[in-house]
Amino acid sequence: MRFNAKDLALLARRPSGCFDKEGKLKICRVVGDEKLIEPRERWCRLKGNLLFLMKNKSSEALEVVILERCWIVEFRSKTDVSIVLKFQSGEPDLYVEAASKPDCESWAVALGEANSEGLQNKIQQLRRLIMEIKEERSSDEARQFLPSPQIDSLGEPQFTSIQRIANEPKLEFSLACKDLVAATRDRKLNTFIQVSVVHPAEHILTRYSSTEIVEGTRDPLFLTGVTFPPEYPIYEETKIKLTVYDVKDKSQDTVRTSVLPDHKEPRADVGRSFLGCTTFRVGDLVKSKEQQLTLTLRTSDGGKTVGTIEVNLVKMGELEDEETDHITTDSQDQKCALVRECTTAEGISGKDNLPSLNAVLKNPICKLYRFPTSDNKWMRIREQMAETTLSFHVPKELINLHIKEDMRRNQELKDLGELAPHWDNMRKSVIAHCDQMLSMYQDTLAELGKHTGSSFKSSCSKGEKTLEFIPINLHLQRMHVHSPRLKDALYDVITVGAPAAHFQGFKNGGLRKLLSKFEAERRNTGYQCIYYSPENTAKAKEVLSNINHLQPLISSHADLLLNSASQHSPDSLKNSLKMLSEKTELFVHAFKDQLVRSALLALYTARPGCVLKKPAGPRNSAEEGGDVQHEDHPSQIKRQDSIPHHSEYDEEEWDRVWANVGKSLNCVIAMVDRLLEKDSVSNIKEGENDPSAADCNVLHTGGDWYEQLYPLVITLKDCMGEVVTRAKQSMAFVLLQELACGLPQCLMLTLRRDIVFSQALAGLVCGFVIKLHTGLRDQGFLQQLHSVGLLVQYEGLLSTYSEEAGMLEDMAVGISDLQKVMFKVIEAKSEDFLPIITGRREHYIIEVQLPAKMFELLPQEIKEGKLLRMYPVLFNVGINEQQTLAERFGDTTLQENINQENLELLKEYYKLFTEKMPPDCLPHFQEQNDLKGLLENLHQNIQAKKRKNVEIMWLAATICRKLNGVRFTCCKSAKDRTSMSVTLEQCSILRDEHQLHKDFFIRALDCMRSRQTQGALNESDDPETGCLTDNKPTSRHFYPVALLLVSSHLLVVWLILSLALLLAKYQ
């Protein structure tokens, strides 16, 4: 193309207002990835499709770039401020660098619109808009006698809602094309359909989803359908636009389609070309007689016909008897034979449990597939992924409990009374450190209270301190399978990032190693403090918890007893006495441990002055039969010889104080029996004496009941108060030793363990709630739940190399700690159905609330508040390239030990299951494998120590499903490896349990993993980064990631570089 140089020079010197855009940019030419020269600053002016490059604003134009047959490559990271213009003519690329990210984005838009191809796209967009207006006008003329949408009192139109079942998708349909016309006669089409929605109120076109790509046919049958979730605003007046594309370069298309704005069509040079489009009203499909529409595909100008699209409405609750004689990729004559029974697993997810389920699940993403079976039928699969509000609710509840527990502990340390200078300084140091940790917990809780937006933590936020208690990417992955000849089935998997303290890092390993090292160091502590084993420390915390729980109960039951006596009510008196006796016996039993006695002695030696007084007589065997580990206390106490000895300590005084509680209770029981005996109609003589009452020095039984019981109850309370004071101080002294022996490591390990446990517990609560709702009508499962407990199986995909080894150590401890969690199902008293957490560290009770109608379905044992046990097990198999390094040059002992330990736990659960449950309660699969054989096979695979033995994961998952367990899949961030594992498991289930056609296994797997089927996401919809990028997937679980195959040569290079970096780091 020829240009007049004078005219161009004149155009370049025109005033600033005459140009589309101008400003300073750094410019240079690029060949491949190498810049020919360093970028130089130029004043750039854009007019039409001409870009003038000038040395400064007032100089002559040095160069003119014609924006024709070129495209823009924009770097989407947050720091890049540059773009590259690529030309089809083959001339060197133009590198353009702006001063800031907003400036770079504005130039990218301006240059893209100035391109001649961009102008052509605008023309095509206008043509399509004209065609749609014509279609709308013609359809309006055809419906001029039909009633239009009603107008409300505010003048806003009222649209017609679609009738649906509660908690079911509003609309689902499948798609197929026929007789598509290719651009060239010999070309084989690789097509997909893009689905867009035109909302009737806004008249804005919104890209919704896409099908998978079907290759090599002009009559494609798409296995991926379209589904709209219950809360999606779709009405009969809503229009659906279907656009068919031919993909030239599949890899390029999957990257480019997700970053295009809705108002722009992709260029033909990025890997796909436009074939045709059509539009239909939702009402036309819903009200059609055959629930099917056959639509004509037309080109953008509306003139040429390029094929047809068949839209079939899907209603999984209806029955169709038509069968398919033959299924191939290209056939279009089949209809889906659908049978949905009323007793399906999802049948309970209706009106009754909808509020409680919606309380924990939100923002579902639904997918619909149809796959052929081996007997030439169609099965339908509805896939759903949902976030959970428990991601933040459970950690906030847990942190709140930690704060209360730590405040109570700090107060108990302050209430120890006067201590010798050494111990007093130790207490002050411990309290100061504890106050700092308490302040940190309070700040974290306050920050979480301010959180708004997404209900889950994305992987890019795993290193944020304020979110370290929150699990990563916690989601429910549900697959609802409807087979024509089999009962409907639900398969749930909870996906979550490995519970780990990412903010604290893994330089020194994870919890498994850190706790072992800390305990070894504590055993070698010098004279500064007394060593108590972890078992004794846990026992001290349990005693303190029992005191805080039982003392107020005993006091309230004692007051109820007096109230019953004042009312002269025999029945009420009996009941109050029974409750008082039970709680007091539990109270007394809590102090039978030798730990309390030895701790009291240790505390006495820590007073400003003490003298030990040996007991006059030997103790009985019952008193000396305590924990043998406490025999080392006298030697520890001898270290305190510097403390002055000027008082006496009677070691038997505790026995007397402790026994007084029981004696006082016996007096109360005897008096109540005497009063009831006198009140009853009997032949007992008036003057007959009761021997037990005589021991209590009760000389008469006449007078008012209240007056006779009152002094005895007061004595009981006084004795109990004295026991509580001494026991609290002794157990607080034990906790003081635990904290003092390891400051500040002890508190930091407690914090790390709290963080990991918080993430693990959030996932567990979510899994339990979902499992309870799913199995609410399964009496066998409910019996198993209260008789045996619930199996919770975690599938770990972490490697044992570098940081992931530390993550695995954290994860193993966090999951093991879940054994201390108990669940309790209660009836909801309000509209708030979120779980309630009570308890303390190492002993938590999760109260799950159900509506009254659902609560009535539970067995009597669960309704009465029986605590339900959890049996968590973890099996880990590293599968990524880092695991290859660990297996060849590292150590896999950690993974082997974890798998072996959890195999024993799984066998223990199976043994308990077989002892308490009948054999007919197991789920019935097509091939009912013997569980004992599966366990033996799992044992053999673990012992084999085979590299990347994924058979371990499949066997563990199968056993879990057969035992009605809850399935978890975890990797570092619950993205790549998790998505690969979940989709493979789903397709394997379809093949093994639902007769998926063997020739369609790979295609079904590709459909579930395809990013193309997800369509375009808004920035707020990207679960990982919050932005759209060229190098990151735009969905959570529906995309493939190539597992890297590392050759031996590359491994050697990798090892050498790693060693060099390691040496450089520590020099």
PDB file of N, CA and C in Angstrom, residues 793-836:
ATOM      1  N   GLN A 793     -12.350 -40.889  55.252  1.00  0.00           N
ATOM      2  CA  GLN A 793     -11.136 -41.276  54.539  1.00  0.00           C
ATOM      3  C   GLN A 793     -10.582 -40.102  53.741  1.00  0.00           C
ATOM      4  N   TYR A 794      -9.330 -39.783  54.020  1.00  0.00           N
ATOM      5  CA  TYR A 794      -8.640 -38.693  53.333  1.00  0.00           C
ATOM      6  C   TYR A 794      -7.680 -39.285  52.307  1.00  0.00           C
ATOM      7  N   GLU A 795      -7.794 -38.807  51.086  1.00  0.00           N
ATOM      8  CA  GLU A 795      -6.878 -39.193  50.016  1.00  0.00           C
ATOM      9  C   GLU A 795      -5.889 -38.057  49.812  1.00  0.00           C
ATOM     10  N   GLY A 796      -4.629 -38.305  50.186  1.00  0.00           N
ATOM     11  CA  GLY A 796      -3.594 -37.291  50.056  1.00  0.00           C
ATOM     12  C   GLY A 796      -2.771 -37.507  48.801  1.00  0.00           C
ATOM     13  N   LEU A 797      -2.455 -36.422  48.108  1.00  0.00           N
ATOM     14  CA  LEU A 797      -1.675 -36.492  46.870  1.00  0.00           C
ATOM     15  C   LEU A 797      -0.391 -35.674  46.979  1.00  0.00           C
ATOM     16  N   LEU A 798       0.074 -35.466  48.208  1.00  0.00           N
ATOM     17  CA  LEU A 798       1.279 -34.675  48.430  1.00  0.00           C
ATOM     18  C   LEU A 798       2.526 -35.523  48.205  1.00  0.00           C
ATOM     19  N   SER A 799       3.570 -34.875  47.746  1.00  0.00           N
ATOM     20  CA  SER A 799       4.846 -35.566  47.597  1.00  0.00           C
ATOM     21  C   SER A 799       5.593 -35.534  48.925  1.00  0.00           C
ATOM     22  N   THR A 800       6.649 -36.309  49.021  1.00  0.00           N
ATOM     23  CA  THR A 800       7.483 -36.317  50.225  1.00  0.00           C
ATOM     24  C   THR A 800       8.795 -35.594  49.953  1.00  0.00           C
ATOM     25  N   TYR A 801       8.732 -34.577  49.135  1.00  0.00           N
ATOM     26  CA  TYR A 801       9.917 -33.829  48.746  1.00  0.00           C
ATOM     27  C   TYR A 801       9.735 -32.366  49.108  1.00  0.00           C
ATOM     28  N   SER A 802      10.765 -31.762  49.669  1.00  0.00           N
ATOM     29  CA  SER A 802      10.808 -30.334  49.944  1.00  0.00           C
ATOM     30  C   SER A 802       9.662 -29.923  50.879  1.00  0.00           C
ATOM     31  N   GLU A 803       9.003 -28.793  50.583  1.00  0.00           N
ATOM     32  CA  GLU A 803       7.983 -28.251  51.480  1.00  0.00           C
ATOM     33  C   GLU A 803       6.776 -29.165  51.633  1.00  0.00           C
ATOM     34  N   GLU A 804       6.461 -29.915  50.596  1.00  0.00           N
ATOM     35  CA  GLU A 804       5.268 -30.752  50.676  1.00  0.00           C
ATOM     36  C   GLU A 804       5.416 -31.859  51.712  1.00  0.00           C
ATOM     37  N   ALA A 805       6.648 -32.239  52.028  1.00  0.00           N
ATOM     38  CA  ALA A 805       6.852 -33.204  53.113  1.00  0.00           C
ATOM     39  C   ALA A 805       6.406 -32.597  54.440  1.00  0.00           C
ATOM     40  N   GLY A 806       6.718 -31.303  54.647  1.00  0.00           N
ATOM     41  CA  GLY A 806       6.242 -30.626  55.855  1.00  0.00           C
ATOM     42  C   GLY A 806       4.735 -30.496  55.875  1.00  0.00           C
ATOM     43  N   MET A 807       4.135 -30.228  54.718  1.00  0.00           N
ATOM     44  CA  MET A 807       2.670 -30.167  54.636  1.00  0.00           C
ATOM     45  C   MET A 807       2.051 -31.504  55.001  1.00  0.00           C
ATOM     46  N   LEU A 808       2.653 -32.576  54.527  1.00  0.00           N
ATOM     47  CA  LEU A 808       2.141 -33.910  54.828  1.00  0.00           C
ATOM     48  C   LEU A 808       2.237 -34.205  56.327  1.00  0.00           C
ATOM     49  N   GLU A 809       3.312 -33.751  56.969  1.00  0.00           N
ATOM     50  CA  GLU A 809       3.438 -33.937  58.415  1.00  0.00           C
ATOM     51  C   GLU A 809       2.362 -33.160  59.166  1.00  0.00           C
ATOM     52  N   ASP A 810       2.121 -31.927  58.751  1.00  0.00           N
ATOM     53  CA  ASP A 810       1.029 -31.138  59.345  1.00  0.00           C
ATOM     54  C   ASP A 810      -0.304 -31.842  59.148  1.00  0.00           C
ATOM     55  N   MET A 811      -0.550 -32.280  57.937  1.00  0.00           N
ATOM     56  CA  MET A 811      -1.827 -32.902  57.587  1.00  0.00           C
ATOM     57  C   MET A 811      -2.055 -34.177  58.396  1.00  0.00           C
ATOM     58  N   ALA A 812      -1.012 -34.984  58.566  1.00  0.00           N
ATOM     59  CA  ALA A 812      -1.156 -36.237  59.308  1.00  0.00           C
ATOM     60  C   ALA A 812      -1.557 -35.979  60.760  1.00  0.00           C
ATOM     61  N   VAL A 813      -0.944 -34.988  61.394  1.00  0.00           N
ATOM     62  CA  VAL A 813      -1.284 -34.668  62.786  1.00  0.00           C
ATOM     63  C   VAL A 813      -2.681 -34.071  62.880  1.00  0.00           C
ATOM     64  N   GLY A 814      -3.019 -33.158  61.956  1.00  0.00           N
ATOM     65  CA  GLY A 814      -4.344 -32.535  61.985  1.00  0.00           C
ATOM     66  C   GLY A 814      -5.462 -33.551  61.829  1.00  0.00           C
ATOM     67  N   ILE A 815      -5.292 -34.502  60.914  1.00  0.00           N
ATOM     68  CA  ILE A 815      -6.320 -35.523  60.705  1.00  0.00           C
ATOM     69  C   ILE A 815      -6.385 -36.473  61.892  1.00  0.00           C
ATOM     70  N   SER A 816      -5.230 -36.803  62.464  1.00  0.00           N
ATOM     71  CA  SER A 816      -5.227 -37.648  63.660  1.00  0.00           C
ATOM     72  C   SER A 816      -5.948 -36.978  64.820  1.00  0.00           C
ATOM     73  N   ASP A 817      -5.800 -35.662  64.955  1.00  0.00           N
ATOM     74  CA  ASP A 817      -6.477 -34.930  66.035  1.00  0.00           C
ATOM     75  C   ASP A 817      -7.993 -34.961  65.905  1.00  0.00           C
ATOM     76  N   LEU A 818      -8.504 -35.256  64.710  1.00  0.00           N
ATOM     77  CA  LEU A 818      -9.961 -35.314  64.525  1.00  0.00           C
ATOM     78  C   LEU A 818     -10.597 -36.487  65.275  1.00  0.00           C
ATOM     79  N   GLN A 819      -9.783 -37.435  65.727  1.00  0.00           N
ATOM     80  CA  GLN A 819     -10.320 -38.531  66.526  1.00  0.00           C
ATOM     81  C   GLN A 819     -10.913 -38.037  67.834  1.00  0.00           C
ATOM     82  N   LYS A 820     -10.492 -36.864  68.286  1.00  0.00           N
ATOM     83  CA  LYS A 820     -10.976 -36.307  69.549  1.00  0.00           C
ATOM     84  C   LYS A 820     -12.266 -35.518  69.380  1.00  0.00           C
ATOM     85  N   VAL A 821     -12.816 -35.513  68.171  1.00  0.00           N
ATOM     86  CA  VAL A 821     -14.038 -34.755  67.884  1.00  0.00           C
ATOM     87  C   VAL A 821     -15.237 -35.697  67.939  1.00  0.00           C
ATOM     88  N   MET A 822     -16.286 -35.280  68.612  1.00  0.00           N
ATOM     89  CA  MET A 822     -17.543 -36.033  68.676  1.00  0.00           C
ATOM     90  C   MET A 822     -18.655 -35.161  68.103  1.00  0.00           C
ATOM     91  N   PHE A 823     -19.632 -35.805  67.479  1.00  0.00           N
ATOM     92  CA  PHE A 823     -20.774 -35.086  66.910  1.00  0.00           C
ATOM     93  C   PHE A 823     -22.044 -35.422  67.682  1.00  0.00           C
ATOM     94  N   LYS A 824     -22.933 -34.465  67.690  1.00  0.00           N
ATOM     95  CA  LYS A 824     -24.222 -34.623  68.363  1.00  0.00           C
ATOM     96  C   LYS A 824     -25.274 -33.932  67.503  1.00  0.00           C
ATOM     97  N   VAL A 825     -26.382 -34.609  67.246  1.00  0.00           N
ATOM     98  CA  VAL A 825     -27.444 -34.043  66.410  1.00  0.00           C
ATOM     99  C   VAL A 825     -28.549 -33.532  67.318  1.00  0.00           C
ATOM    100  N   ILE A 826     -28.929 -32.285  67.145  1.00  0.00           N
ATOM    101  CA  ILE A 826     -29.966 -31.673  67.965  1.00  0.00           C
ATOM    102  C   ILE A 826     -31.036 -31.069  67.071  1.00  0.00           C
ATOM    103  N   GLU A 827     -32.184 -30.811  67.656  1.00  0.00           N
ATOM    104  CA  GLU A 827     -33.277 -30.175  66.918  1.00  0.00           C
ATOM    105  C   GLU A 827     -33.099 -28.666  66.938  1.00  0.00           C
ATOM    106  N   ALA A 828     -33.187 -28.057  65.777  1.00  0.00           N
ATOM    107  CA  ALA A 828     -32.996 -26.609  65.666  1.00  0.00           C
ATOM    108  C   ALA A 828     -34.155 -25.875  66.321  1.00  0.00           C
ATOM    109  N   LYS A 829     -33.829 -24.865  67.078  1.00  0.00           N
ATOM    110  CA  LYS A 829     -34.842 -24.049  67.759  1.00  0.00           C
ATOM    111  C   LYS A 829     -35.092 -22.732  67.050  1.00  0.00           C
ATOM    112  N   SER A 830     -34.345 -22.470  65.981  1.00  0.00           N
ATOM    113  CA  SER A 830     -34.510 -21.218  65.237  1.00  0.00           C
ATOM    114  C   SER A 830     -34.207 -21.503  63.774  1.00  0.00           C
ATOM    115  N   GLU A 831     -34.138 -20.444  62.982  1.00  0.00           N
ATOM    116  CA  GLU A 831     -33.842 -20.576  61.556  1.00  0.00           C
ATOM    117  C   GLU A 831     -32.348 -20.639  61.278  1.00  0.00           C
ATOM    118  N   ASP A 832     -31.536 -20.546  62.322  1.00  0.00           N
ATOM    119  CA  ASP A 832     -30.087 -20.639  62.167  1.00  0.00           C
ATOM    120  C   ASP A 832     -29.677 -22.103  62.295  1.00  0.00           C
ATOM    121  N   PHE A 833     -29.256 -22.702  61.175  1.00  0.00           N
ATOM    122  CA  PHE A 833     -28.939 -24.130  61.161  1.00  0.00           C
ATOM    123  C   PHE A 833     -27.433 -24.394  61.185  1.00  0.00           C
ATOM    124  N   LEU A 834     -26.625 -23.372  61.387  1.00  0.00           N
ATOM    125  CA  LEU A 834     -25.186 -23.588  61.414  1.00  0.00           C
ATOM    126  C   LEU A 834     -24.784 -24.398  62.641  1.00  0.00           C
ATOM    127  N   PRO A 835     -23.787 -25.278  62.508  1.00  0.00           N
ATOM    128  CA  PRO A 835     -23.362 -26.116  63.643  1.00  0.00           C
ATOM    129  C   PRO A 835     -22.832 -25.278  64.804  1.00  0.00           C
ATOM    130  N   ILE A 836     -22.954 -25.841  66.010  1.00  0.00           N
ATOM    131  CA  ILE A 836     -22.478 -25.204  67.234  1.00  0.00           C
ATOM    132  C   ILE A 836     -21.311 -26.022  67.771  1.00  0.00           C
TER     133      ILE A 836
END
